[in-house]
């Protein structure tokens, strides 16, 4: 599964909860988290592992943060090979967390079985901010943090995305993207 979304959408929190649910069901889970590299120093924080504290201690999970090192598209130059290595190593679920959302941060969509766009419910003009490119590639749009005071905004953005996705060309004759 490939996951992308804007900063603060809860990608790492979602991955930790979903990953723990999968390992409790006896799956072996690999997380390939991609972090942006500094254009000045070339360094990267690689902080995703520290945000997934429970999953990082799980013996049936493997978390590998990697810097983009200047690669565009939200993944690294070697993400596809890393996915194959994880599968070869016996991980039956591989989650790839991209750098974050942008108009062209969907290279992972061609590397995975399902591409998920994770969105917060109250981030402003979501459809204008995300743009067409990444929406067209999404197999699933998940509105995260849809509880408490955010239930109503979450329902509104869900309706906006359902309407918007009807206007897009279908990538598959079989699967219709869900929101």
PDB file of C-alpha atoms in Angstrom:
ATOM      1  CA  UNK A   1       0.000   0.000   0.000  1.00  0.00           C
ATOM      2  CA  UNK A   2       1.233   3.474  -0.815  1.00  0.00           C
ATOM      3  CA  UNK A   3       0.127   6.336   1.413  1.00  0.00           C
ATOM      4  CA  UNK A   4       0.374  10.052   0.807  1.00  0.00           C
ATOM      5  CA  UNK A   5      -1.244  13.138   2.229  1.00  0.00           C
ATOM      6  CA  UNK A   6      -0.473  16.643   3.412  1.00  0.00           C
ATOM      7  CA  UNK A   7       1.655  17.285   6.500  1.00  0.00           C
ATOM      8  CA  UNK A   8      -0.466  16.786   9.610  1.00  0.00           C
ATOM      9  CA  UNK A   9      -2.943  14.412   7.956  1.00  0.00           C
ATOM     10  CA  UNK A  10      -1.852  11.675  10.372  1.00  0.00           C
ATOM     11  CA  UNK A  11       0.021   9.389   7.978  1.00  0.00           C
ATOM     12  CA  UNK A  12       2.437   8.049  10.585  1.00  0.00           C
ATOM     13  CA  UNK A  13      -0.277   7.659  13.218  1.00  0.00           C
ATOM     14  CA  UNK A  14      -2.494   5.837  10.717  1.00  0.00           C
ATOM     15  CA  UNK A  15       0.379   3.553   9.710  1.00  0.00           C
ATOM     16  CA  UNK A  16       1.197   2.732  13.319  1.00  0.00           C
ATOM     17  CA  UNK A  17      -2.429   1.858  14.191  1.00  0.00           C
ATOM     18  CA  UNK A  18      -3.015  -0.059  10.956  1.00  0.00           C
ATOM     19  CA  UNK A  19       0.364  -1.807  11.257  1.00  0.00           C
ATOM     20  CA  UNK A  20      -0.347  -2.904  14.840  1.00  0.00           C
ATOM     21  CA  UNK A  21      -3.757  -4.224  13.783  1.00  0.00           C
ATOM     22  CA  UNK A  22      -2.088  -6.238  11.017  1.00  0.00           C
ATOM     23  CA  UNK A  23       0.651  -7.676  13.249  1.00  0.00           C
ATOM     24  CA  UNK A  24      -1.969  -8.677  15.826  1.00  0.00           C
ATOM     25  CA  UNK A  25      -3.583 -10.656  13.000  1.00  0.00           C
ATOM     26  CA  UNK A  26      -0.259 -12.447  12.386  1.00  0.00           C
ATOM     27  CA  UNK A  27       0.875 -10.428   9.360  1.00  0.00           C
ATOM     28  CA  UNK A  28       4.471  -9.345   8.929  1.00  0.00           C
ATOM     29  CA  UNK A  29       4.488  -5.628   8.137  1.00  0.00           C
ATOM     30  CA  UNK A  30       7.203  -3.533   6.542  1.00  0.00           C
ATOM     31  CA  UNK A  31       7.030   0.271   6.529  1.00  0.00           C
ATOM     32  CA  UNK A  32       9.138   2.227   4.062  1.00  0.00           C
ATOM     33  CA  UNK A  33       8.904   5.852   5.176  1.00  0.00           C
ATOM     34  CA  UNK A  34      10.286   8.514   2.848  1.00  0.00           C
ATOM     35  CA  UNK A  35      11.428  11.833   4.286  1.00  0.00           C
ATOM     36  CA  UNK A  36      12.442  14.967   2.394  1.00  0.00           C
ATOM     37  CA  UNK A  37      16.127  15.814   2.156  1.00  0.00           C
ATOM     38  CA  UNK A  38      17.467  19.283   2.774  1.00  0.00           C
ATOM     39  CA  UNK A  39      18.494  21.048  -0.416  1.00  0.00           C
ATOM     40  CA  UNK A  40      21.203  22.792   1.630  1.00  0.00           C
ATOM     41  CA  UNK A  41      22.811  20.000   3.638  1.00  0.00           C
ATOM     42  CA  UNK A  42      21.382  16.924   1.893  1.00  0.00           C
ATOM     43  CA  UNK A  43      20.404  15.570   5.319  1.00  0.00           C
ATOM     44  CA  UNK A  44      17.032  14.281   6.452  1.00  0.00           C
ATOM     45  CA  UNK A  45      15.359  13.981   9.856  1.00  0.00           C
ATOM     46  CA  UNK A  46      14.110  10.405   9.266  1.00  0.00           C
ATOM     47  CA  UNK A  47      11.650  10.975  12.093  1.00  0.00           C
ATOM     48  CA  UNK A  48       8.911   8.556  11.095  1.00  0.00           C
ATOM     49  CA  UNK A  49      10.371   5.699  13.114  1.00  0.00           C
ATOM     50  CA  UNK A  50      10.255   7.824  16.265  1.00  0.00           C
ATOM     51  CA  UNK A  51       6.578   8.626  15.629  1.00  0.00           C
ATOM     52  CA  UNK A  52       5.730   4.908  15.357  1.00  0.00           C
ATOM     53  CA  UNK A  53       7.049   3.878  18.768  1.00  0.00           C
ATOM     54  CA  UNK A  54       4.804   0.854  19.348  1.00  0.00           C
ATOM     55  CA  UNK A  55       5.147  -0.514  15.832  1.00  0.00           C
ATOM     56  CA  UNK A  56       8.919  -0.019  15.875  1.00  0.00           C
ATOM     57  CA  UNK A  57       9.131  -2.378  18.888  1.00  0.00           C
ATOM     58  CA  UNK A  58       6.912  -5.023  17.282  1.00  0.00           C
ATOM     59  CA  UNK A  59       8.924  -8.114  16.259  1.00  0.00           C
ATOM     60  CA  UNK A  60       6.633  -8.630  13.247  1.00  0.00           C
ATOM     61  CA  UNK A  61       7.234  -5.134  11.893  1.00  0.00           C
ATOM     62  CA  UNK A  62      10.144  -3.471  10.148  1.00  0.00           C
ATOM     63  CA  UNK A  63      10.365   0.297   9.672  1.00  0.00           C
ATOM     64  CA  UNK A  64      12.902   1.768   7.277  1.00  0.00           C
ATOM     65  CA  UNK A  65      13.051   5.567   6.964  1.00  0.00           C
ATOM     66  CA  UNK A  66      14.864   6.792   3.845  1.00  0.00           C
ATOM     67  CA  UNK A  67      15.744  10.265   2.543  1.00  0.00           C
ATOM     68  CA  UNK A  68      14.617  11.378  -0.913  1.00  0.00           C
ATOM     69  CA  UNK A  69      18.151  12.552  -1.716  1.00  0.00           C
ATOM     70  CA  UNK A  70      16.754  14.883  -4.355  1.00  0.00           C
ATOM     71  CA  UNK A  71      14.453  12.338  -6.032  1.00  0.00           C
ATOM     72  CA  UNK A  72      11.096  13.810  -7.022  1.00  0.00           C
ATOM     73  CA  UNK A  73       7.712  12.079  -6.886  1.00  0.00           C
ATOM     74  CA  UNK A  74       7.517  11.474  -3.119  1.00  0.00           C
ATOM     75  CA  UNK A  75       9.692   8.339  -3.025  1.00  0.00           C
ATOM     76  CA  UNK A  76      13.400   7.483  -3.244  1.00  0.00           C
ATOM     77  CA  UNK A  77      15.349   6.260  -6.239  1.00  0.00           C
ATOM     78  CA  UNK A  78      15.342   2.746  -4.730  1.00  0.00           C
ATOM     79  CA  UNK A  79      11.834   2.484  -3.244  1.00  0.00           C
ATOM     80  CA  UNK A  80      10.676  -0.097  -5.781  1.00  0.00           C
ATOM     81  CA  UNK A  81      13.690  -2.312  -5.071  1.00  0.00           C
ATOM     82  CA  UNK A  82      13.136  -1.898  -1.309  1.00  0.00           C
ATOM     83  CA  UNK A  83       9.538  -3.108  -1.739  1.00  0.00           C
ATOM     84  CA  UNK A  84      10.775  -6.225  -3.552  1.00  0.00           C
ATOM     85  CA  UNK A  85      13.383  -6.893  -0.845  1.00  0.00           C
ATOM     86  CA  UNK A  86      10.747  -6.613   1.889  1.00  0.00           C
ATOM     87  CA  UNK A  87       8.460  -9.022   0.036  1.00  0.00           C
ATOM     88  CA  UNK A  88      11.396 -11.407  -0.482  1.00  0.00           C
ATOM     89  CA  UNK A  89      12.180 -11.118   3.231  1.00  0.00           C
ATOM     90  CA  UNK A  90       8.759 -12.513   4.135  1.00  0.00           C
ATOM     91  CA  UNK A  91       6.816  -9.310   4.803  1.00  0.00           C
ATOM     92  CA  UNK A  92       3.325  -9.892   3.458  1.00  0.00           C
ATOM     93  CA  UNK A  93       2.231  -6.255   3.864  1.00  0.00           C
ATOM     94  CA  UNK A  94       4.445  -3.390   2.721  1.00  0.00           C
ATOM     95  CA  UNK A  95       3.352   0.160   3.526  1.00  0.00           C
ATOM     96  CA  UNK A  96       5.121   2.995   1.704  1.00  0.00           C
ATOM     97  CA  UNK A  97       4.676   6.432   3.255  1.00  0.00           C
ATOM     98  CA  UNK A  98       5.596   9.156   0.764  1.00  0.00           C
ATOM     99  CA  UNK A  99       7.173  12.499   1.579  1.00  0.00           C
ATOM    100  CA  UNK A 100       3.772  14.155   1.533  1.00  0.00           C
ATOM    101  CA  UNK A 101       1.178  15.406  -0.832  1.00  0.00           C
ATOM    102  CA  UNK A 102       1.797  17.578  -3.806  1.00  0.00           C
ATOM    103  CA  UNK A 103       0.552  17.743  -7.348  1.00  0.00           C
ATOM    104  CA  UNK A 104       3.171  15.253  -8.509  1.00  0.00           C
ATOM    105  CA  UNK A 105       3.949  13.148  -5.429  1.00  0.00           C
ATOM    106  CA  UNK A 106       2.357   9.962  -6.692  1.00  0.00           C
ATOM    107  CA  UNK A 107       5.219   7.941  -8.196  1.00  0.00           C
ATOM    108  CA  UNK A 108       4.456   5.297  -5.572  1.00  0.00           C
ATOM    109  CA  UNK A 109       1.080   4.605  -7.242  1.00  0.00           C
ATOM    110  CA  UNK A 110       2.845   2.583  -9.940  1.00  0.00           C
ATOM    111  CA  UNK A 111       4.795   0.562  -7.339  1.00  0.00           C
ATOM    112  CA  UNK A 112       1.953  -0.636  -5.126  1.00  0.00           C
ATOM    113  CA  UNK A 113      -1.318  -2.562  -5.341  1.00  0.00           C
ATOM    114  CA  UNK A 114      -3.300   0.279  -3.758  1.00  0.00           C
ATOM    115  CA  UNK A 115      -2.555   3.997  -3.438  1.00  0.00           C
ATOM    116  CA  UNK A 116      -4.267   5.768  -0.540  1.00  0.00           C
ATOM    117  CA  UNK A 117      -4.583   9.539  -0.214  1.00  0.00           C
ATOM    118  CA  UNK A 118      -5.006  10.402   3.463  1.00  0.00           C
ATOM    119  CA  UNK A 119      -6.580  13.794   4.161  1.00  0.00           C
ATOM    120  CA  UNK A 120      -7.473  15.809   7.252  1.00  0.00           C
ATOM    121  CA  UNK A 121     -11.048  17.135   7.351  1.00  0.00           C
ATOM    122  CA  UNK A 122     -10.397  20.834   7.846  1.00  0.00           C
ATOM    123  CA  UNK A 123      -7.419  22.051   5.881  1.00  0.00           C
ATOM    124  CA  UNK A 124      -8.946  24.840   3.803  1.00  0.00           C
ATOM    125  CA  UNK A 125      -9.642  24.576   0.090  1.00  0.00           C
ATOM    126  CA  UNK A 126      -8.647  20.922  -0.189  1.00  0.00           C
ATOM    127  CA  UNK A 127      -9.550  20.357  -3.816  1.00  0.00           C
ATOM    128  CA  UNK A 128      -7.623  23.434  -4.920  1.00  0.00           C
ATOM    129  CA  UNK A 129      -4.645  22.585  -2.725  1.00  0.00           C
ATOM    130  CA  UNK A 130      -4.261  18.973  -3.776  1.00  0.00           C
ATOM    131  CA  UNK A 131      -4.981  19.326  -7.495  1.00  0.00           C
ATOM    132  CA  UNK A 132      -5.864  16.803 -10.110  1.00  0.00           C
ATOM    133  CA  UNK A 133      -2.675  14.748 -10.504  1.00  0.00           C
ATOM    134  CA  UNK A 134      -2.670  12.956  -7.178  1.00  0.00           C
ATOM    135  CA  UNK A 135      -6.461  12.612  -7.023  1.00  0.00           C
ATOM    136  CA  UNK A 136      -6.466  10.794 -10.368  1.00  0.00           C
ATOM    137  CA  UNK A 137      -3.967   8.271  -9.020  1.00  0.00           C
ATOM    138  CA  UNK A 138      -5.730   7.543  -5.718  1.00  0.00           C
ATOM    139  CA  UNK A 139      -7.459   4.182  -5.343  1.00  0.00           C
ATOM    140  CA  UNK A 140      -8.837   5.258  -1.979  1.00  0.00           C
ATOM    141  CA  UNK A 141      -9.237   8.664  -0.355  1.00  0.00           C
ATOM    142  CA  UNK A 142      -9.425   8.360   3.426  1.00  0.00           C
ATOM    143  CA  UNK A 143     -10.569  11.312   5.509  1.00  0.00           C
ATOM    144  CA  UNK A 144      -8.641  11.007   8.765  1.00  0.00           C
ATOM    145  CA  UNK A 145      -9.299  12.646  12.139  1.00  0.00           C
ATOM    146  CA  UNK A 146     -13.040  12.501  11.416  1.00  0.00           C
ATOM    147  CA  UNK A 147     -14.294  12.606  14.979  1.00  0.00           C
ATOM    148  CA  UNK A 148     -15.481  15.100  17.596  1.00  0.00           C
ATOM    149  CA  UNK A 149     -15.851  18.617  16.190  1.00  0.00           C
ATOM    150  CA  UNK A 150     -14.412  17.450  12.864  1.00  0.00           C
ATOM    151  CA  UNK A 151     -17.261  15.077  11.933  1.00  0.00           C
ATOM    152  CA  UNK A 152     -19.162  17.735   9.962  1.00  0.00           C
ATOM    153  CA  UNK A 153     -16.107  19.056   8.060  1.00  0.00           C
ATOM    154  CA  UNK A 154     -15.109  15.442   7.358  1.00  0.00           C
ATOM    155  CA  UNK A 155     -18.509  14.677   5.818  1.00  0.00           C
ATOM    156  CA  UNK A 156     -18.262  17.868   3.732  1.00  0.00           C
ATOM    157  CA  UNK A 157     -14.818  17.033   2.334  1.00  0.00           C
ATOM    158  CA  UNK A 158     -15.971  13.460   1.698  1.00  0.00           C
ATOM    159  CA  UNK A 159     -18.859  14.775  -0.411  1.00  0.00           C
ATOM    160  CA  UNK A 160     -16.498  17.155  -2.266  1.00  0.00           C
ATOM    161  CA  UNK A 161     -14.119  14.335  -3.152  1.00  0.00           C
ATOM    162  CA  UNK A 162     -16.889  11.937  -4.172  1.00  0.00           C
ATOM    163  CA  UNK A 163     -18.150  14.615  -6.590  1.00  0.00           C
ATOM    164  CA  UNK A 164     -14.675  15.479  -7.850  1.00  0.00           C
ATOM    165  CA  UNK A 165     -13.711  11.877  -8.488  1.00  0.00           C
ATOM    166  CA  UNK A 166     -16.772  11.335 -10.695  1.00  0.00           C
ATOM    167  CA  UNK A 167     -15.251  13.821 -13.143  1.00  0.00           C
ATOM    168  CA  UNK A 168     -11.950  11.968 -13.464  1.00  0.00           C
ATOM    169  CA  UNK A 169     -11.056   9.308 -16.008  1.00  0.00           C
ATOM    170  CA  UNK A 170     -11.067   5.835 -14.500  1.00  0.00           C
ATOM    171  CA  UNK A 171      -7.703   4.040 -14.260  1.00  0.00           C
ATOM    172  CA  UNK A 172      -9.327   0.617 -13.995  1.00  0.00           C
ATOM    173  CA  UNK A 173     -12.314  -1.048 -15.586  1.00  0.00           C
ATOM    174  CA  UNK A 174     -12.862  -3.026 -12.377  1.00  0.00           C
ATOM    175  CA  UNK A 175     -12.086  -0.767  -9.394  1.00  0.00           C
ATOM    176  CA  UNK A 176     -13.867   2.499  -8.685  1.00  0.00           C
ATOM    177  CA  UNK A 177     -11.939   4.702  -6.232  1.00  0.00           C
ATOM    178  CA  UNK A 178     -13.685   5.100  -2.890  1.00  0.00           C
ATOM    179  CA  UNK A 179     -13.810   8.050  -0.501  1.00  0.00           C
TER     180      UNK A 179
END
